[in-house]
Amino acid sequence: MNEKLFDKLLRDDINEEVINLPENMINSIDRTLKNLPERKRKKNIKGIVAASVVVTVGIGLFTINPTLAKDIPILNSVFEKLNQVFNIGENYVKYSENINISKIHKGIEVTVNEIVTDNSNITIAYTIKNNKKFEENIKYPHIRIDKFKVNDRDYGSGMSQKGEFIDEKTYIAYQSFHFMEDKDIPESFKLDLGISGIGNVQGHWDFKFDVSGIGKENTAKEYNIFTPLKSVSLPNEDIVVEKISLTPINTNISIRGVYKSLSDNKEEDNEWFLFDDSNMQIQSKSAGGSSSGENFERELIFDPVKKIPRKLKVVPYKYINSEDTARTVISEKINREYPIELSQGEIGKLIINKIEFLKDKTLVHYKVEGTAPLYQYSNIFFIDDKGNEIWGEFDKIKKIDERTYSFIWEAEPLDKNKIYNIGTLNFDEVIEIYEGFDIELK
């Protein structure tokens, strides 16, 4: 760890205060002490205190979120802060291992704070500190990876990431790496991570560290792996569902298959709506895969299940039109008479129960009915009197009741004296839904 950073963590003026630390933090501190030069080692750590505030970011957009702007001790998990914003799940906090190693290049300090793994995913939480305001040199601090080795082995993987500004010079983020390998990720391993850029700034932030499996002591018995080997014939492909892995972090589904027509599968692969045996939808996270000619492999990643279901229900679908010019908007004028129903085509509808025009925000109370509520719910927007669409941030939509699929969208403040419509899209022109099938888990 950088000496200056470590000095910040060791405050002489609070050396009489005693803080009970969790085992994973103690191990993290031990790792830090071992990495220090001999003359810098300390025998006692009495307290670690820091403060930060949270703000919200979009691509090329920097706005403060005052509801999250509060002092948070550094001992709090970065995953915990990210979960407050992105609702990634409390298990990322519960099963995380602290790393807390920093590298500085070109005035940008990157810290690998925490890591979470299951048998096919590695998720890393970062803090990025800039010696300038981000808006001066980096509009969006996307983390670019040029090296990722587990036990000196390159793994083919897909990657996704999200982040949040803490202040004008600090950004927290997480990256999830999904591995399409026959062999599971080991519980303990050596990770070699190379970062080649932060946004438009190129550089070198190279990390090598051990992942010991701390925080995972109870997860082995929580892993449930099924090999259904279920064959399904769809209109555009034949597939075999080879493996389903249920972990505290993800629901991972591995399939292989054959395209029936290569020309029909050049742009978009099939995706899935997934449901448990209570017919509750499981939120999709990401998908990836590889192909060689007509043969392909695909990995589908969803949120973890709350309990092990007897079966999973799958409703496959495919995007048939992603062009904005070919879409149909469905809208209704806001006249203070509720409910307002917005049809989304055969897939279902949105039901607007109330809209509150407040001084600092606009709140839309609504629920979703249809085939895939957790897909439909985010397609909602206002239309002003000039025909301009006013979309909100995805993460400003909060689930209120998961059984009834009720939501509140916190939108920007709108003038209650002006005329607005509220709208959605006709999904009949966007996706094609195929006949569903069940996968028995036994």
CSV table of C-alpha atoms in Angstrom, one decimal:
chain,number,residue,atom,x,y,z
A,1,MET,CA,0.0,0.0,0.0
A,2,ASN,CA,1.2,3.5,-0.7
A,3,GLU,CA,2.9,5.0,2.4
A,4,LYS,CA,1.0,8.2,2.3
A,5,LEU,CA,-2.3,6.4,2.1
A,6,PHE,CA,-1.4,4.1,5.0
A,7,ASP,CA,-0.4,7.2,7.0
A,8,LYS,CA,-3.9,8.5,6.5
A,9,LEU,CA,-5.3,5.4,8.0
A,10,LEU,CA,-3.2,5.5,11.1
A,11,ARG,CA,-4.3,8.4,13.2
A,12,ASP,CA,-2.1,9.1,16.2
A,13,ASP,CA,-4.7,11.4,17.7
A,14,ILE,CA,-7.2,8.5,18.2
A,15,ASN,CA,-4.7,5.9,19.4
A,16,GLU,CA,-6.5,5.4,22.7
A,17,GLU,CA,-9.7,4.3,20.9
A,18,VAL,CA,-10.3,0.6,20.5
A,19,ILE,CA,-12.4,-0.7,17.6
A,20,ASN,CA,-13.3,-4.4,17.3
A,21,LEU,CA,-12.7,-5.4,13.7
A,22,PRO,CA,-14.1,-8.3,11.8
A,23,GLU,CA,-11.8,-11.2,10.9
A,24,ASN,CA,-11.6,-10.3,7.2
A,25,MET,CA,-10.6,-6.8,8.0
A,26,ILE,CA,-7.9,-8.0,10.5
A,27,ASN,CA,-6.5,-10.3,7.7
A,28,SER,CA,-6.6,-7.3,5.3
A,29,ILE,CA,-4.6,-5.2,7.8
A,30,ASP,CA,-2.1,-8.0,8.3
A,31,ARG,CA,-1.7,-8.2,4.5
A,32,THR,CA,-1.0,-4.5,4.4
A,33,LEU,CA,1.5,-4.6,7.2
A,34,LYS,CA,3.4,-7.5,5.6
A,35,ASN,CA,3.6,-5.5,2.4
A,36,LEU,CA,5.2,-2.5,4.1
A,37,PRO,CA,9.0,-1.9,4.3
A,38,GLU,CA,10.4,-3.1,7.6
A,39,ARG,CA,11.0,0.4,9.0
A,40,LYS,CA,7.3,1.3,8.4
A,41,ARG,CA,5.7,-1.7,10.2
A,42,LYS,CA,3.4,-1.0,13.1
A,43,LYS,CA,2.6,-3.4,16.0
A,44,ASN,CA,-0.7,-1.9,17.0
A,45,ILE,CA,-3.6,-0.4,15.1
A,46,LYS,CA,-6.1,1.3,17.4
A,47,GLY,CA,-8.4,2.9,14.9
A,48,ILE,CA,-9.1,3.6,11.3
A,49,VAL,CA,-11.4,6.5,10.5
A,50,ALA,CA,-12.2,8.4,7.3
A,51,ALA,CA,-15.1,10.2,5.8
A,52,SER,CA,-16.7,10.4,2.3
A,53,VAL,CA,-19.9,11.6,0.6
A,54,VAL,CA,-21.8,10.0,-2.2
A,55,VAL,CA,-23.0,11.6,-5.4
A,56,THR,CA,-24.6,10.2,-8.6
A,57,VAL,CA,-23.0,9.9,-12.1
A,58,GLY,CA,-24.1,9.2,-15.6
A,59,ILE,CA,-22.0,9.1,-18.8
A,60,GLY,CA,-20.7,12.6,-19.2
A,61,LEU,CA,-23.0,13.8,-16.4
A,62,PHE,CA,-22.0,14.8,-12.8
A,63,THR,CA,-24.8,15.5,-10.3
A,64,ILE,CA,-24.8,15.4,-6.5
A,65,ASN,CA,-27.2,13.2,-4.7
A,66,PRO,CA,-27.8,15.0,-1.3
A,67,THR,CA,-29.7,12.1,0.2
A,68,LEU,CA,-26.5,10.0,0.1
A,69,ALA,CA,-24.1,12.8,1.0
A,70,LYS,CA,-23.1,11.8,4.5
A,71,ASP,CA,-20.0,10.8,6.4
A,72,ILE,CA,-19.2,7.1,6.1
A,73,PRO,CA,-16.3,5.4,7.9
A,74,ILE,CA,-13.8,3.8,5.6
A,75,LEU,CA,-14.4,0.5,7.4
A,76,ASN,CA,-17.8,0.4,5.7
A,77,SER,CA,-17.8,-1.8,2.6
A,78,VAL,CA,-17.6,-0.1,-0.8
A,79,PHE,CA,-20.0,-2.9,-1.9
A,80,GLU,CA,-22.3,-1.6,0.8
A,81,LYS,CA,-22.2,1.9,-0.7
A,82,LEU,CA,-22.7,0.6,-4.2
A,83,ASN,CA,-25.6,-1.6,-3.1
A,84,GLN,CA,-27.3,1.6,-1.8
A,85,VAL,CA,-27.3,3.0,-5.3
A,86,PHE,CA,-27.4,0.0,-7.7
A,87,ASN,CA,-29.2,-2.6,-5.5
A,88,ILE,CA,-26.6,-5.3,-6.3
A,89,GLY,CA,-27.6,-7.3,-3.3
A,90,GLU,CA,-26.5,-7.6,0.4
A,91,ASN,CA,-24.6,-10.8,-0.3
A,92,TYR,CA,-21.9,-8.8,-2.0
A,93,VAL,CA,-21.2,-7.2,1.4
A,94,LYS,CA,-21.7,-10.4,3.4
A,95,TYR,CA,-19.3,-12.5,1.3
A,96,SER,CA,-16.7,-9.9,0.3
A,97,GLU,CA,-13.0,-10.1,1.2
A,98,ASN,CA,-11.0,-7.0,1.9
A,99,ILE,CA,-8.0,-6.3,-0.2
A,100,ASN,CA,-7.3,-2.5,0.1
A,101,ILE,CA,-4.2,-2.2,-2.1
A,102,SER,CA,-3.5,1.1,-4.0
A,103,LYS,CA,-1.5,2.1,-7.0
A,104,ILE,CA,-0.9,5.7,-8.3
A,105,HIS,CA,-0.1,6.7,-11.8
A,106,LYS,CA,-0.5,10.1,-13.6
A,107,GLY,CA,-2.1,11.6,-10.5
A,108,ILE,CA,-4.8,8.9,-10.3
A,109,GLU,CA,-4.9,6.5,-7.4
A,110,VAL,CA,-6.7,3.2,-7.9
A,111,THR,CA,-7.5,1.1,-4.9
A,112,VAL,CA,-8.8,-2.5,-5.1
A,113,ASN,CA,-11.0,-2.4,-2.0
A,114,GLU,CA,-12.8,-5.7,-1.9
A,115,ILE,CA,-13.5,-8.9,-3.9
A,116,VAL,CA,-16.3,-11.4,-4.1
A,117,THR,CA,-16.2,-14.7,-5.9
A,118,ASP,CA,-18.4,-17.6,-6.5
A,119,ASN,CA,-17.7,-20.6,-8.7
A,120,SER,CA,-17.8,-18.7,-12.0
A,121,ASN,CA,-17.7,-15.0,-11.2
A,122,ILE,CA,-15.2,-12.5,-9.7
A,123,THR,CA,-16.4,-9.1,-8.7
A,124,ILE,CA,-14.0,-6.3,-7.7
A,125,ALA,CA,-14.9,-3.1,-5.9
A,126,TYR,CA,-12.6,-0.1,-6.5
A,127,THR,CA,-12.0,3.5,-5.3
A,128,ILE,CA,-10.5,5.9,-7.8
A,129,LYS,CA,-9.1,9.2,-6.6
A,130,ASN,CA,-8.1,11.9,-9.0
A,131,ASN,CA,-5.8,14.8,-8.2
A,132,LYS,CA,-8.1,17.0,-10.4
A,133,LYS,CA,-11.8,17.3,-10.6
A,134,PHE,CA,-13.0,14.5,-12.8
A,135,GLU,CA,-14.9,16.9,-15.1
A,136,GLU,CA,-11.6,18.6,-15.9
A,137,ASN,CA,-9.8,15.5,-17.4
A,138,ILE,CA,-12.1,12.4,-17.3
A,139,LYS,CA,-15.8,12.7,-18.1
A,140,TYR,CA,-16.5,9.1,-17.4
A,141,PRO,CA,-13.9,7.0,-15.4
A,142,HIS,CA,-14.5,3.7,-17.2
A,143,ILE,CA,-11.9,1.1,-16.0
A,144,ARG,CA,-10.1,-0.6,-18.9
A,145,ILE,CA,-8.5,-4.0,-18.2
A,146,ASP,CA,-5.6,-5.3,-20.2
A,147,LYS,CA,-4.6,-8.2,-17.9
A,148,PHE,CA,-6.6,-10.6,-15.8
A,149,LYS,CA,-4.9,-13.8,-14.7
A,150,VAL,CA,-6.1,-16.4,-12.1
A,151,ASN,CA,-3.1,-18.5,-10.8
A,152,ASP,CA,-1.1,-17.2,-13.8
A,153,ARG,CA,-3.8,-18.5,-16.2
A,154,ASP,CA,-5.7,-16.3,-18.7
A,155,TYR,CA,-9.4,-16.8,-18.4
A,156,GLY,CA,-11.8,-16.0,-21.2
A,157,SER,CA,-14.5,-13.8,-19.7
A,158,GLY,CA,-17.2,-11.3,-20.1
A,159,MET,CA,-17.1,-8.1,-18.0
A,160,SER,CA,-19.6,-5.5,-16.8
A,161,GLN,CA,-19.1,-2.5,-14.6
A,162,LYS,CA,-21.0,0.3,-12.8
A,163,GLY,CA,-19.8,3.2,-10.7
A,164,GLU,CA,-20.8,6.2,-8.6
A,165,PHE,CA,-19.1,9.5,-7.7
A,166,ILE,CA,-18.3,10.1,-4.1
A,167,ASP,CA,-17.2,13.7,-4.7
A,168,GLU,CA,-15.6,15.7,-7.5
A,169,LYS,CA,-12.3,13.8,-7.2
A,170,THR,CA,-13.4,10.4,-6.0
A,171,TYR,CA,-15.3,7.6,-7.8
A,172,ILE,CA,-16.2,4.1,-6.6
A,173,ALA,CA,-17.1,1.3,-9.0
A,174,TYR,CA,-17.4,-2.5,-9.3
A,175,GLN,CA,-16.5,-4.8,-12.2
A,176,SER,CA,-17.9,-8.3,-12.6
A,177,PHE,CA,-16.0,-10.9,-14.6
A,178,HIS,CA,-17.8,-14.0,-15.7
A,179,PHE,CA,-15.8,-17.0,-16.8
A,180,MET,CA,-16.8,-19.4,-19.5
A,181,GLU,CA,-14.7,-22.3,-18.4
A,182,ASP,CA,-15.4,-26.0,-17.6
A,183,LYS,CA,-13.4,-25.7,-14.4
A,184,ASP,CA,-14.8,-23.7,-11.5
A,185,ILE,CA,-12.8,-20.7,-10.1
A,186,PRO,CA,-10.8,-22.0,-7.1
A,187,GLU,CA,-11.8,-20.7,-3.6
A,188,SER,CA,-8.3,-19.3,-3.0
A,189,PHE,CA,-6.1,-18.1,-5.8
A,190,LYS,CA,-3.5,-15.5,-6.9
A,191,LEU,CA,-5.0,-12.7,-9.0
A,192,ASP,CA,-2.9,-10.7,-11.5
A,193,LEU,CA,-4.8,-7.6,-12.5
A,194,GLY,CA,-3.6,-4.9,-15.0
A,195,ILE,CA,-5.5,-1.7,-15.6
A,196,SER,CA,-4.5,0.2,-18.7
A,197,GLY,CA,-6.8,3.2,-18.5
A,198,ILE,CA,-9.2,5.2,-16.5
A,199,GLY,CA,-11.6,6.8,-18.9
A,200,ASN,CA,-9.6,8.6,-21.6
A,201,VAL,CA,-6.4,8.6,-19.4
A,202,GLN,CA,-4.0,5.8,-20.3
A,203,GLY,CA,-1.7,4.5,-17.7
A,204,HIS,CA,-0.5,1.5,-15.7
A,205,TRP,CA,-2.1,0.3,-12.5
A,206,ASP,CA,-0.9,-3.2,-11.9
A,207,PHE,CA,-2.0,-5.4,-9.0
A,208,LYS,CA,-0.9,-8.8,-7.8
A,209,PHE,CA,-2.6,-10.2,-4.7
A,210,ASP,CA,-3.8,-13.4,-3.0
A,211,VAL,CA,-7.5,-14.1,-2.6
A,212,SER,CA,-7.8,-16.4,0.4
A,213,GLY,CA,-11.5,-17.1,0.5
A,214,ILE,CA,-12.1,-15.1,3.6
A,215,GLY,CA,-15.8,-14.3,3.8
A,216,LYS,CA,-16.6,-17.5,1.9
A,217,GLU,CA,-16.4,-19.9,4.8
A,218,ASN,CA,-20.1,-20.7,4.6
A,219,THR,CA,-20.7,-20.5,0.9
A,220,ALA,CA,-19.6,-24.0,-0.1
A,221,LYS,CA,-22.7,-25.6,1.4
A,222,GLU,CA,-24.8,-22.8,-0.3
A,223,TYR,CA,-23.6,-23.7,-3.8
A,224,ASN,CA,-26.1,-25.8,-5.6
A,225,ILE,CA,-25.1,-27.1,-9.0
A,226,PHE,CA,-27.5,-28.9,-11.3
A,227,THR,CA,-26.8,-30.6,-14.7
A,228,PRO,CA,-30.2,-30.9,-16.3
A,229,LEU,CA,-28.9,-31.6,-19.8
A,230,LYS,CA,-32.3,-30.5,-21.1
A,231,SER,CA,-32.7,-30.2,-24.9
A,232,VAL,CA,-35.0,-27.6,-26.3
A,233,SER,CA,-35.8,-26.7,-29.9
A,234,LEU,CA,-36.5,-23.1,-30.5
A,235,PRO,CA,-37.5,-21.4,-33.8
A,236,ASN,CA,-34.0,-20.2,-34.5
A,237,GLU,CA,-31.8,-22.6,-32.5
A,238,ASP,CA,-31.5,-26.0,-30.8
A,239,ILE,CA,-30.0,-25.8,-27.3
A,240,VAL,CA,-28.9,-28.0,-24.4
A,241,VAL,CA,-29.1,-26.6,-20.9
A,242,GLU,CA,-25.9,-28.1,-19.5
A,243,LYS,CA,-25.4,-26.5,-16.1
A,244,ILE,CA,-27.2,-24.3,-13.6
A,245,SER,CA,-25.2,-23.0,-10.6
A,246,LEU,CA,-27.1,-21.3,-7.8
A,247,THR,CA,-24.8,-19.3,-5.5
A,248,PRO,CA,-25.4,-16.5,-3.0
A,249,ILE,CA,-24.2,-14.0,-5.7
A,250,ASN,CA,-25.7,-15.2,-8.9
A,251,THR,CA,-27.8,-17.7,-10.8
A,252,ASN,CA,-25.5,-18.9,-13.6
A,253,ILE,CA,-26.8,-20.9,-16.6
A,254,SER,CA,-24.6,-22.5,-19.2
A,255,ILE,CA,-26.0,-23.7,-22.5
A,256,ARG,CA,-24.6,-24.9,-25.8
A,257,GLY,CA,-26.4,-25.1,-29.1
A,258,VAL,CA,-26.6,-25.0,-32.8
A,259,TYR,CA,-28.0,-22.1,-34.9
A,260,LYS,CA,-30.7,-23.2,-37.4
A,261,SER,CA,-29.7,-20.4,-39.7
A,262,LEU,CA,-26.5,-18.4,-39.4
A,263,SER,CA,-27.9,-15.5,-41.4
A,264,ASP,CA,-30.7,-15.0,-38.9
A,265,ASN,CA,-28.3,-14.9,-35.9
A,266,LYS,CA,-25.8,-12.4,-37.0
A,267,GLU,CA,-26.9,-9.5,-34.8
A,268,GLU,CA,-28.7,-10.8,-31.7
A,269,ASP,CA,-28.7,-14.0,-29.7
A,270,ASN,CA,-31.7,-15.2,-27.8
A,271,GLU,CA,-32.1,-13.9,-24.2
A,272,TRP,CA,-34.2,-15.3,-21.4
A,273,PHE,CA,-36.9,-14.1,-19.0
A,274,LEU,CA,-36.4,-16.4,-16.0
A,275,PHE,CA,-38.9,-17.3,-13.2
A,276,ASP,CA,-38.8,-19.4,-10.1
A,277,ASP,CA,-41.4,-22.0,-9.2
A,278,SER,CA,-43.6,-19.3,-7.6
A,279,ASN,CA,-43.6,-17.6,-11.0
A,280,MET,CA,-41.6,-14.7,-9.6
A,281,GLN,CA,-39.3,-13.2,-12.2
A,282,ILE,CA,-35.5,-13.4,-11.5
A,283,GLN,CA,-33.7,-10.2,-12.7
A,284,SER,CA,-31.3,-10.7,-15.6
A,285,LYS,CA,-27.7,-9.4,-15.0
A,286,SER,CA,-25.8,-10.1,-18.2
A,287,ALA,CA,-25.2,-12.6,-20.9
A,288,GLY,CA,-22.2,-13.6,-23.0
A,289,GLY,CA,-20.9,-16.4,-25.2
A,290,SER,CA,-18.8,-17.5,-28.1
A,291,SER,CA,-19.5,-19.3,-31.4
A,292,SER,CA,-17.8,-21.1,-34.1
A,293,GLY,CA,-19.8,-21.4,-37.3
A,294,GLU,CA,-23.2,-22.7,-36.4
A,295,ASN,CA,-22.2,-24.0,-32.9
A,296,PHE,CA,-22.2,-21.7,-29.9
A,297,GLU,CA,-21.8,-21.6,-26.1
A,298,ARG,CA,-23.7,-19.1,-24.0
A,299,GLU,CA,-23.7,-18.0,-20.4
A,300,LEU,CA,-26.7,-16.3,-18.8
A,301,ILE,CA,-26.4,-14.6,-15.5
A,302,PHE,CA,-29.3,-13.6,-13.2
A,303,ASP,CA,-29.8,-12.4,-9.6
A,304,PRO,CA,-29.5,-15.1,-6.9
A,305,VAL,CA,-32.6,-17.0,-5.9
A,306,LYS,CA,-34.0,-16.5,-2.4
A,307,LYS,CA,-34.5,-20.3,-2.0
A,308,ILE,CA,-33.7,-23.3,-4.1
A,309,PRO,CA,-36.7,-23.8,-6.4
A,310,ARG,CA,-38.0,-27.1,-7.6
A,311,LYS,CA,-37.9,-25.8,-11.2
A,312,LEU,CA,-37.1,-22.7,-13.2
A,313,LYS,CA,-39.4,-21.4,-15.9
A,314,VAL,CA,-37.8,-19.9,-19.1
A,315,VAL,CA,-39.4,-17.6,-21.6
A,316,PRO,CA,-36.9,-17.0,-24.5
A,317,TYR,CA,-37.0,-13.8,-26.5
A,318,LYS,CA,-35.0,-12.1,-29.2
A,319,TYR,CA,-34.6,-8.4,-30.2
A,320,ILE,CA,-36.0,-7.9,-33.6
A,321,ASN,CA,-35.6,-4.2,-34.0
A,322,SER,CA,-33.3,-1.9,-32.1
A,323,GLU,CA,-33.7,1.1,-34.3
A,324,ASP,CA,-35.2,4.1,-32.5
A,325,THR,CA,-36.9,5.3,-35.8
A,326,ALA,CA,-39.0,2.1,-35.9
A,327,ARG,CA,-40.6,2.4,-32.4
A,328,THR,CA,-44.1,3.3,-31.4
A,329,VAL,CA,-44.7,5.5,-28.3
A,330,ILE,CA,-47.8,4.8,-26.2
A,331,SER,CA,-48.7,7.8,-24.0
A,332,GLU,CA,-51.5,9.4,-22.1
A,333,LYS,CA,-52.0,13.0,-20.9
A,334,ILE,CA,-51.5,13.6,-17.2
A,335,ASN,CA,-54.8,15.0,-16.0
A,336,ARG,CA,-54.7,14.0,-12.3
A,337,GLU,CA,-57.2,11.2,-12.9
A,338,TYR,CA,-55.8,7.8,-11.9
A,339,PRO,CA,-55.1,5.1,-12.6
A,340,ILE,CA,-53.5,5.7,-16.1
A,341,GLU,CA,-52.9,2.6,-18.1
A,342,LEU,CA,-50.1,2.4,-20.7
A,343,SER,CA,-50.2,-0.7,-22.9
A,344,GLN,CA,-46.8,-2.1,-23.9
A,345,GLY,CA,-48.3,-4.5,-26.5
A,346,GLU,CA,-48.8,-8.2,-25.9
A,347,ILE,CA,-46.1,-8.2,-23.2
A,348,GLY,CA,-48.3,-6.3,-20.8
A,349,LYS,CA,-48.8,-2.8,-19.4
A,350,LEU,CA,-47.9,-0.1,-16.8
A,351,ILE,CA,-50.5,1.2,-14.4
A,352,ILE,CA,-49.8,4.7,-13.1
A,353,ASN,CA,-51.5,5.1,-9.7
A,354,LYS,CA,-50.2,8.5,-8.7
A,355,ILE,CA,-47.8,11.3,-9.8
A,356,GLU,CA,-46.5,13.8,-7.3
A,357,PHE,CA,-45.1,17.1,-8.5
A,358,LEU,CA,-42.8,18.1,-5.7
A,359,LYS,CA,-40.4,21.0,-5.4
A,360,ASP,CA,-37.2,19.0,-5.8
A,361,LYS,CA,-38.4,15.9,-7.7
A,362,THR,CA,-41.3,14.2,-9.4
A,363,LEU,CA,-42.5,10.9,-8.0
A,364,VAL,CA,-44.3,8.3,-10.2
A,365,HIS,CA,-46.1,5.5,-8.3
A,366,TYR,CA,-46.9,2.6,-10.6
A,367,LYS,CA,-47.1,-1.1,-11.0
A,368,VAL,CA,-46.4,-3.5,-13.8
A,369,GLU,CA,-48.5,-6.3,-15.2
A,370,GLY,CA,-47.4,-8.7,-17.9
A,371,THR,CA,-45.1,-11.4,-19.1
A,372,ALA,CA,-41.8,-10.0,-17.7
A,373,PRO,CA,-42.4,-7.1,-15.2
A,374,LEU,CA,-38.7,-6.8,-14.4
A,375,TYR,CA,-38.0,-6.1,-18.0
A,376,GLN,CA,-41.0,-3.8,-18.6
A,377,TYR,CA,-40.7,-1.6,-15.6
A,378,SER,CA,-37.8,0.7,-16.7
A,379,ASN,CA,-39.5,1.7,-19.9
A,380,ILE,CA,-41.2,4.8,-18.7
A,381,PHE,CA,-40.8,8.5,-19.5
A,382,PHE,CA,-42.5,11.9,-19.7
A,383,ILE,CA,-43.2,13.9,-22.8
A,384,ASP,CA,-43.3,17.7,-22.6
A,385,ASP,CA,-45.5,20.0,-24.7
A,386,LYS,CA,-42.9,20.2,-27.4
A,387,GLY,CA,-42.7,16.4,-27.8
A,388,ASN,CA,-39.4,16.0,-26.0
A,389,GLU,CA,-39.0,12.8,-24.1
A,390,ILE,CA,-37.7,13.1,-20.5
A,391,TRP,CA,-36.2,9.8,-19.3
A,392,GLY,CA,-34.9,9.2,-15.8
A,393,GLU,CA,-31.9,7.3,-14.5
A,394,PHE,CA,-32.5,3.6,-14.3
A,395,ASP,CA,-31.2,3.5,-10.7
A,396,LYS,CA,-33.8,6.1,-9.6
A,397,ILE,CA,-36.6,3.5,-10.0
A,398,LYS,CA,-37.1,1.7,-6.7
A,399,LYS,CA,-39.0,-1.6,-6.2
A,400,ILE,CA,-41.6,-1.1,-3.5
A,401,ASP,CA,-43.4,-4.5,-3.5
A,402,GLU,CA,-41.7,-7.4,-5.3
A,403,ARG,CA,-44.9,-9.5,-5.1
A,404,THR,CA,-47.1,-7.0,-7.0
A,405,TYR,CA,-44.2,-5.5,-9.0
A,406,SER,CA,-44.9,-2.0,-7.6
A,407,PHE,CA,-42.3,0.8,-8.2
A,408,ILE,CA,-41.6,4.4,-7.5
A,409,TRP,CA,-39.7,6.4,-10.1
A,410,GLU,CA,-37.9,9.5,-8.7
A,411,ALA,CA,-37.7,11.8,-11.7
A,412,GLU,CA,-36.4,15.3,-12.1
A,413,PRO,CA,-38.7,18.1,-10.8
A,414,LEU,CA,-41.3,19.1,-13.4
A,415,ASP,CA,-43.5,22.2,-13.5
A,416,LYS,CA,-47.0,21.0,-12.3
A,417,ASN,CA,-48.6,23.9,-14.2
A,418,LYS,CA,-47.3,22.6,-17.5
A,419,ILE,CA,-48.9,19.9,-19.7
A,420,TYR,CA,-47.1,16.5,-19.8
A,421,ASN,CA,-47.8,13.1,-21.1
A,422,ILE,CA,-46.4,9.9,-19.6
A,423,GLY,CA,-45.3,7.2,-22.0
A,424,THR,CA,-43.8,3.9,-22.7
A,425,LEU,CA,-43.0,1.8,-25.8
A,426,ASN,CA,-44.9,-0.9,-27.7
A,427,PHE,CA,-42.6,-3.9,-27.2
A,428,ASP,CA,-44.3,-5.8,-30.1
A,429,GLU,CA,-42.0,-3.9,-32.4
A,430,VAL,CA,-38.9,-4.5,-30.3
A,431,ILE,CA,-38.8,-8.2,-29.2
A,432,GLU,CA,-40.2,-11.5,-30.3
A,433,ILE,CA,-41.2,-13.8,-27.5
A,434,TYR,CA,-41.0,-17.6,-27.9
A,435,GLU,CA,-42.8,-20.4,-26.2
A,436,GLY,CA,-41.6,-21.0,-22.7
A,437,PHE,CA,-40.3,-24.2,-21.1
A,438,ASP,CA,-39.5,-25.5,-17.6
A,439,ILE,CA,-36.2,-26.8,-16.2
A,440,GLU,CA,-36.5,-29.3,-13.4
A,441,LEU,CA,-33.8,-29.0,-10.7
A,442,LYS,CA,-33.1,-32.4,-9.2
